[in-house]
Amino acid sequence: MEKNRIFLCVLFLGLFFMSCNKDKIIYADATLVDYDDFKEVVELKAETIAGFDSLVLAPTHLCVYDSVLVTINKRTNKRIHVLNVNTKKKIAEHISVGQGPGEMLLPRFVGNNGCKILISDLIKSTVAEYNMGDFFKPDEPLLMKSISLQKPISGEVRLLKDGFIGDVSRNTSFLFYEFNRKGEIVDSIGRYPEANWDVTDVEKNNMYSFAFTTNQQDRLAVCYNWTDLIDIYDKEGHLLNRIHGPRYFASHFEEFNDGKVISSSRVKGKTRDAYFSPVNVGDEFWVLFSGKSESEDGYNILAEQIFVFGWDGTPRRILNLDKGVFAFTVNEKMKKIYGISDSPDFHILSFSY
């Protein structure tokens, strides 16, 4: 009799938790991740790098190499600024806006390959290669190589094994082109998730917008902006893990046709910000998490949490930031995080961890 009571109790609890989780299942093949799955929560306090305020102007992206911080800026004649975080001095300004040799229209960081730094142009679908030592000097660096990608991309480019992976998410069939080092197409990989309600191809383009990073070798993490979902692929394009959580939401977009344009727009009260600005940090990737909705009072784009995952998708740590940022980079050697805030004006924050 006692065994029967225990069995019924366990059965009841199992059915209870299954019922609770049923409402969270938007993606049938996803692993649900909760806040409690992260083994550690760390509180971090921001320091403003005051000396950079007048130098960085309006940074949108950044990366760090030892004591050198490199920012991509808007509204500047030269898009990239090279700064020394120890002396708070500007070292150089590089890459003019334009379509000529050595110029770019919309530069983005690709990664570093030994002593080389690689930068892509989203508009021209090219990857430029510079000597890192030359790039960190005042003089204009010599363009070592310019690689034209065989097919246009719609987003960023990253290093992956012996080539590049490029975001083509405006294509509703797949997410990425894989290129070799010559810019030739090797494969197309990545597929849109399937939600538990009907989504048109036009709605997919917005609902599943994403940012991504790689470990530069054999892993690719796709972090979705409007649903708290992360997909992890291997170098052959196989989906290794799909992580949903910790809020279990998916934003809703509605297709419209105004006679000139077919697109989709957010459904008021049914959208939330999710993951942004993922960064490769050795055997982990770090990503900003928001969870905010525009319908909430005091909404802004700044995120106050960084989630840390292993490259197998295992939740490891949550870093709570006392001041929000919209992009960040990590100096693993110095145990420093550098983030960009635009409140009240553009400036760079640092966090020691």
mmCIF file with all atom_site columns, N, CA and C in Angstrom, residues 310-345:
data_model
loop_
_atom_site.group_PDB
_atom_site.id
_atom_site.type_symbol
_atom_site.label_atom_id
_atom_site.label_alt_id
_atom_site.label_comp_id
_atom_site.label_asym_id
_atom_site.label_entity_id
_atom_site.label_seq_id
_atom_site.pdbx_PDB_ins_code
_atom_site.Cartn_x
_atom_site.Cartn_y
_atom_site.Cartn_z
_atom_site.occupancy
_atom_site.B_iso_or_equiv
_atom_site.pdbx_formal_charge
_atom_site.auth_seq_id
_atom_site.auth_comp_id
_atom_site.auth_asym_id
_atom_site.auth_atom_id
_atom_site.pdbx_PDB_model_num
ATOM 1   N N  . GLY A 1 310 ? 28.332 26.794 -22.389 1.00 0.00 ? 310 GLY A N  1
ATOM 2   C CA . GLY A 1 310 ? 29.352 25.993 -23.031 1.00 0.00 ? 310 GLY A CA 1
ATOM 3   C C  . GLY A 1 310 ? 28.977 25.784 -24.488 1.00 0.00 ? 310 GLY A C  1
ATOM 4   N N  . TRP A 1 311 ? 29.942 25.385 -25.296 1.00 0.00 ? 311 TRP A N  1
ATOM 5   C CA . TRP A 1 311 ? 29.658 25.216 -26.727 1.00 0.00 ? 311 TRP A CA 1
ATOM 6   C C  . TRP A 1 311 ? 28.793 23.993 -27.022 1.00 0.00 ? 311 TRP A C  1
ATOM 7   N N  . ASP A 1 312 ? 28.490 23.202 -25.996 1.00 0.00 ? 312 ASP A N  1
ATOM 8   C CA . ASP A 1 312 ? 27.503 22.140 -26.162 1.00 0.00 ? 312 ASP A CA 1
ATOM 9   C C  . ASP A 1 312 ? 26.109 22.605 -25.763 1.00 0.00 ? 312 ASP A C  1
ATOM 10  N N  . GLY A 1 313 ? 26.003 23.871 -25.314 1.00 0.00 ? 313 GLY A N  1
ATOM 11  C CA . GLY A 1 313 ? 24.709 24.421 -24.918 1.00 0.00 ? 313 GLY A CA 1
ATOM 12  C C  . GLY A 1 313 ? 24.436 24.346 -23.433 1.00 0.00 ? 313 GLY A C  1
ATOM 13  N N  . THR A 1 314 ? 25.392 23.871 -22.649 1.00 0.00 ? 314 THR A N  1
ATOM 14  C CA . THR A 1 314 ? 25.197 23.762 -21.204 1.00 0.00 ? 314 THR A CA 1
ATOM 15  C C  . THR A 1 314 ? 25.201 25.144 -20.562 1.00 0.00 ? 314 THR A C  1
ATOM 16  N N  . PRO A 1 315 ? 24.135 25.512 -19.804 1.00 0.00 ? 315 PRO A N  1
ATOM 17  C CA . PRO A 1 315 ? 24.131 26.801 -19.096 1.00 0.00 ? 315 PRO A CA 1
ATOM 18  C C  . PRO A 1 315 ? 25.184 26.799 -17.987 1.00 0.00 ? 315 PRO A C  1
ATOM 19  N N  . ARG A 1 316 ? 25.976 27.868 -17.898 1.00 0.00 ? 316 ARG A N  1
ATOM 20  C CA . ARG A 1 316 ? 27.036 27.919 -16.892 1.00 0.00 ? 316 ARG A CA 1
ATOM 21  C C  . ARG A 1 316 ? 26.846 29.044 -15.890 1.00 0.00 ? 316 ARG A C  1
ATOM 22  N N  . ARG A 1 317 ? 26.789 30.289 -16.347 1.00 0.00 ? 317 ARG A N  1
ATOM 23  C CA . ARG A 1 317 ? 26.717 31.420 -15.420 1.00 0.00 ? 317 ARG A CA 1
ATOM 24  C C  . ARG A 1 317 ? 25.801 32.509 -15.974 1.00 0.00 ? 317 ARG A C  1
ATOM 25  N N  . ILE A 1 318 ? 25.276 33.314 -15.044 1.00 0.00 ? 318 ILE A N  1
ATOM 26  C CA . ILE A 1 318 ? 24.585 34.548 -15.395 1.00 0.00 ? 318 ILE A CA 1
ATOM 27  C C  . ILE A 1 318 ? 25.373 35.705 -14.791 1.00 0.00 ? 318 ILE A C  1
ATOM 28  N N  . LEU A 1 319 ? 25.709 36.673 -15.602 1.00 0.00 ? 319 LEU A N  1
ATOM 29  C CA . LEU A 1 319 ? 26.389 37.875 -15.142 1.00 0.00 ? 319 LEU A CA 1
ATOM 30  C C  . LEU A 1 319 ? 25.382 39.014 -15.131 1.00 0.00 ? 319 LEU A C  1
ATOM 31  N N  . ASN A 1 320 ? 25.066 39.513 -13.946 1.00 0.00 ? 320 ASN A N  1
ATOM 32  C CA . ASN A 1 320 ? 24.135 40.636 -13.814 1.00 0.00 ? 320 ASN A CA 1
ATOM 33  C C  . ASN A 1 320 ? 24.914 41.949 -13.844 1.00 0.00 ? 320 ASN A C  1
ATOM 34  N N  . LEU A 1 321 ? 24.585 42.813 -14.789 1.00 0.00 ? 321 LEU A N  1
ATOM 35  C CA . LEU A 1 321 ? 25.261 44.093 -14.945 1.00 0.00 ? 321 LEU A CA 1
ATOM 36  C C  . LEU A 1 321 ? 24.461 45.188 -14.260 1.00 0.00 ? 321 LEU A C  1
ATOM 37  N N  . ASP A 1 322 ? 25.116 46.035 -13.483 1.00 0.00 ? 322 ASP A N  1
ATOM 38  C CA . ASP A 1 322 ? 24.371 47.108 -12.813 1.00 0.00 ? 322 ASP A CA 1
ATOM 39  C C  . ASP A 1 322 ? 24.025 48.243 -13.775 1.00 0.00 ? 322 ASP A C  1
ATOM 40  N N  . LYS A 1 323 ? 24.639 48.247 -14.982 1.00 0.00 ? 323 LYS A N  1
ATOM 41  C CA . LYS A 1 323 ? 24.280 49.196 -16.032 1.00 0.00 ? 323 LYS A CA 1
ATOM 42  C C  . LYS A 1 323 ? 24.187 48.427 -17.347 1.00 0.00 ? 323 LYS A C  1
ATOM 43  N N  . GLY A 1 324 ? 23.149 48.714 -18.120 1.00 0.00 ? 324 GLY A N  1
ATOM 44  C CA . GLY A 1 324 ? 22.901 47.951 -19.331 1.00 0.00 ? 324 GLY A CA 1
ATOM 45  C C  . GLY A 1 324 ? 23.777 48.377 -20.506 1.00 0.00 ? 324 GLY A C  1
ATOM 46  N N  . VAL A 1 325 ? 23.975 47.442 -21.437 1.00 0.00 ? 325 VAL A N  1
ATOM 47  C CA . VAL A 1 325 ? 24.729 47.688 -22.662 1.00 0.00 ? 325 VAL A CA 1
ATOM 48  C C  . VAL A 1 325 ? 23.978 47.052 -23.828 1.00 0.00 ? 325 VAL A C  1
ATOM 49  N N  . PHE A 1 326 ? 24.314 47.473 -25.067 1.00 0.00 ? 326 PHE A N  1
ATOM 50  C CA . PHE A 1 326 ? 23.677 46.849 -26.231 1.00 0.00 ? 326 PHE A CA 1
ATOM 51  C C  . PHE A 1 326 ? 24.663 46.048 -27.081 1.00 0.00 ? 326 PHE A C  1
ATOM 52  N N  . ALA A 1 327 ? 25.946 46.126 -26.763 1.00 0.00 ? 327 ALA A N  1
ATOM 53  C CA . ALA A 1 327 ? 26.973 45.312 -27.413 1.00 0.00 ? 327 ALA A CA 1
ATOM 54  C C  . ALA A 1 327 ? 28.143 45.202 -26.453 1.00 0.00 ? 327 ALA A C  1
ATOM 55  N N  . PHE A 1 328 ? 28.929 44.125 -26.573 1.00 0.00 ? 328 PHE A N  1
ATOM 56  C CA . PHE A 1 328 ? 30.045 43.963 -25.645 1.00 0.00 ? 328 PHE A CA 1
ATOM 57  C C  . PHE A 1 328 ? 31.115 43.079 -26.265 1.00 0.00 ? 328 PHE A C  1
ATOM 58  N N  . THR A 1 329 ? 32.284 43.092 -25.650 1.00 0.00 ? 329 THR A N  1
ATOM 59  C CA . THR A 1 329 ? 33.381 42.205 -25.995 1.00 0.00 ? 329 THR A CA 1
ATOM 60  C C  . THR A 1 329 ? 34.087 41.810 -24.708 1.00 0.00 ? 329 THR A C  1
ATOM 61  N N  . VAL A 1 330 ? 34.895 40.768 -24.763 1.00 0.00 ? 330 VAL A N  1
ATOM 62  C CA . VAL A 1 330 ? 35.509 40.217 -23.559 1.00 0.00 ? 330 VAL A CA 1
ATOM 63  C C  . VAL A 1 330 ? 37.013 40.088 -23.747 1.00 0.00 ? 330 VAL A C  1
ATOM 64  N N  . ASN A 1 331 ? 37.764 40.619 -22.778 1.00 0.00 ? 331 ASN A N  1
ATOM 65  C CA . ASN A 1 331 ? 39.202 40.395 -22.691 1.00 0.00 ? 331 ASN A CA 1
ATOM 66  C C  . ASN A 1 331 ? 39.406 39.282 -21.675 1.00 0.00 ? 331 ASN A C  1
ATOM 67  N N  . GLU A 1 332 ? 39.521 38.064 -22.187 1.00 0.00 ? 332 GLU A N  1
ATOM 68  C CA . GLU A 1 332 ? 39.603 36.896 -21.308 1.00 0.00 ? 332 GLU A CA 1
ATOM 69  C C  . GLU A 1 332 ? 40.867 36.923 -20.461 1.00 0.00 ? 332 GLU A C  1
ATOM 70  N N  . LYS A 1 333 ? 41.963 37.408 -21.041 1.00 0.00 ? 333 LYS A N  1
ATOM 71  C CA . LYS A 1 333 ? 43.236 37.442 -20.338 1.00 0.00 ? 333 LYS A CA 1
ATOM 72  C C  . LYS A 1 333 ? 43.192 38.390 -19.146 1.00 0.00 ? 333 LYS A C  1
ATOM 73  N N  . MET A 1 334 ? 42.591 39.573 -19.319 1.00 0.00 ? 334 MET A N  1
ATOM 74  C CA . MET A 1 334 ? 42.526 40.593 -18.274 1.00 0.00 ? 334 MET A CA 1
ATOM 75  C C  . MET A 1 334 ? 41.263 40.496 -17.430 1.00 0.00 ? 334 MET A C  1
ATOM 76  N N  . LYS A 1 335 ? 40.367 39.540 -17.773 1.00 0.00 ? 335 LYS A N  1
ATOM 77  C CA . LYS A 1 335 ? 39.103 39.362 -17.055 1.00 0.00 ? 335 LYS A CA 1
ATOM 78  C C  . LYS A 1 335 ? 38.282 40.657 -17.067 1.00 0.00 ? 335 LYS A C  1
ATOM 79  N N  . LYS A 1 336 ? 38.153 41.229 -18.254 1.00 0.00 ? 336 LYS A N  1
ATOM 80  C CA . LYS A 1 336 ? 37.418 42.479 -18.420 1.00 0.00 ? 336 LYS A CA 1
ATOM 81  C C  . LYS A 1 336 ? 36.345 42.331 -19.501 1.00 0.00 ? 336 LYS A C  1
ATOM 82  N N  . ILE A 1 337 ? 35.204 42.935 -19.256 1.00 0.00 ? 337 ILE A N  1
ATOM 83  C CA . ILE A 1 337 ? 34.140 43.070 -20.246 1.00 0.00 ? 337 ILE A CA 1
ATOM 84  C C  . ILE A 1 337 ? 34.048 44.545 -20.616 1.00 0.00 ? 337 ILE A C  1
ATOM 85  N N  . TYR A 1 338 ? 33.986 44.834 -21.902 1.00 0.00 ? 338 TYR A N  1
ATOM 86  C CA . TYR A 1 338 ? 33.768 46.200 -22.370 1.00 0.00 ? 338 TYR A CA 1
ATOM 87  C C  . TYR A 1 338 ? 32.436 46.234 -23.104 1.00 0.00 ? 338 TYR A C  1
ATOM 88  N N  . GLY A 1 339 ? 31.567 47.179 -22.715 1.00 0.00 ? 339 GLY A N  1
ATOM 89  C CA . GLY A 1 339 ? 30.249 47.264 -23.316 1.00 0.00 ? 339 GLY A CA 1
ATOM 90  C C  . GLY A 1 339 ? 29.911 48.678 -23.748 1.00 0.00 ? 339 GLY A C  1
ATOM 91  N N  . ILE A 1 340 ? 29.003 48.788 -24.708 1.00 0.00 ? 340 ILE A N  1
ATOM 92  C CA . ILE A 1 340 ? 28.569 50.092 -25.224 1.00 0.00 ? 340 ILE A CA 1
ATOM 93  C C  . ILE A 1 340 ? 27.189 50.426 -24.669 1.00 0.00 ? 340 ILE A C  1
ATOM 94  N N  . SER A 1 341 ? 27.067 51.649 -24.162 1.00 0.00 ? 341 SER A N  1
ATOM 95  C CA . SER A 1 341 ? 25.784 52.177 -23.718 1.00 0.00 ? 341 SER A CA 1
ATOM 96  C C  . SER A 1 341 ? 25.500 53.464 -24.477 1.00 0.00 ? 341 SER A C  1
ATOM 97  N N  . ASP A 1 342 ? 24.226 53.753 -24.679 1.00 0.00 ? 342 ASP A N  1
ATOM 98  C CA . ASP A 1 342 ? 23.850 55.032 -25.305 1.00 0.00 ? 342 ASP A CA 1
ATOM 99  C C  . ASP A 1 342 ? 22.978 55.867 -24.370 1.00 0.00 ? 342 ASP A C  1
ATOM 100 N N  . SER A 1 343 ? 23.062 55.576 -23.073 1.00 0.00 ? 343 SER A N  1
ATOM 101 C CA . SER A 1 343 ? 22.236 56.282 -22.097 1.00 0.00 ? 343 SER A CA 1
ATOM 102 C C  . SER A 1 343 ? 23.108 56.991 -21.057 1.00 0.00 ? 343 SER A C  1
ATOM 103 N N  . PRO A 1 344 ? 23.080 58.331 -20.989 1.00 0.00 ? 344 PRO A N  1
ATOM 104 C CA . PRO A 1 344 ? 22.255 59.204 -21.837 1.00 0.00 ? 344 PRO A CA 1
ATOM 105 C C  . PRO A 1 344 ? 22.899 59.487 -23.190 1.00 0.00 ? 344 PRO A C  1
ATOM 106 N N  . ASP A 1 345 ? 24.235 59.334 -23.295 1.00 0.00 ? 345 ASP A N  1
ATOM 107 C CA . ASP A 1 345 ? 24.957 59.476 -24.553 1.00 0.00 ? 345 ASP A CA 1
ATOM 108 C C  . ASP A 1 345 ? 25.826 58.244 -24.754 1.00 0.00 ? 345 ASP A C  1
#
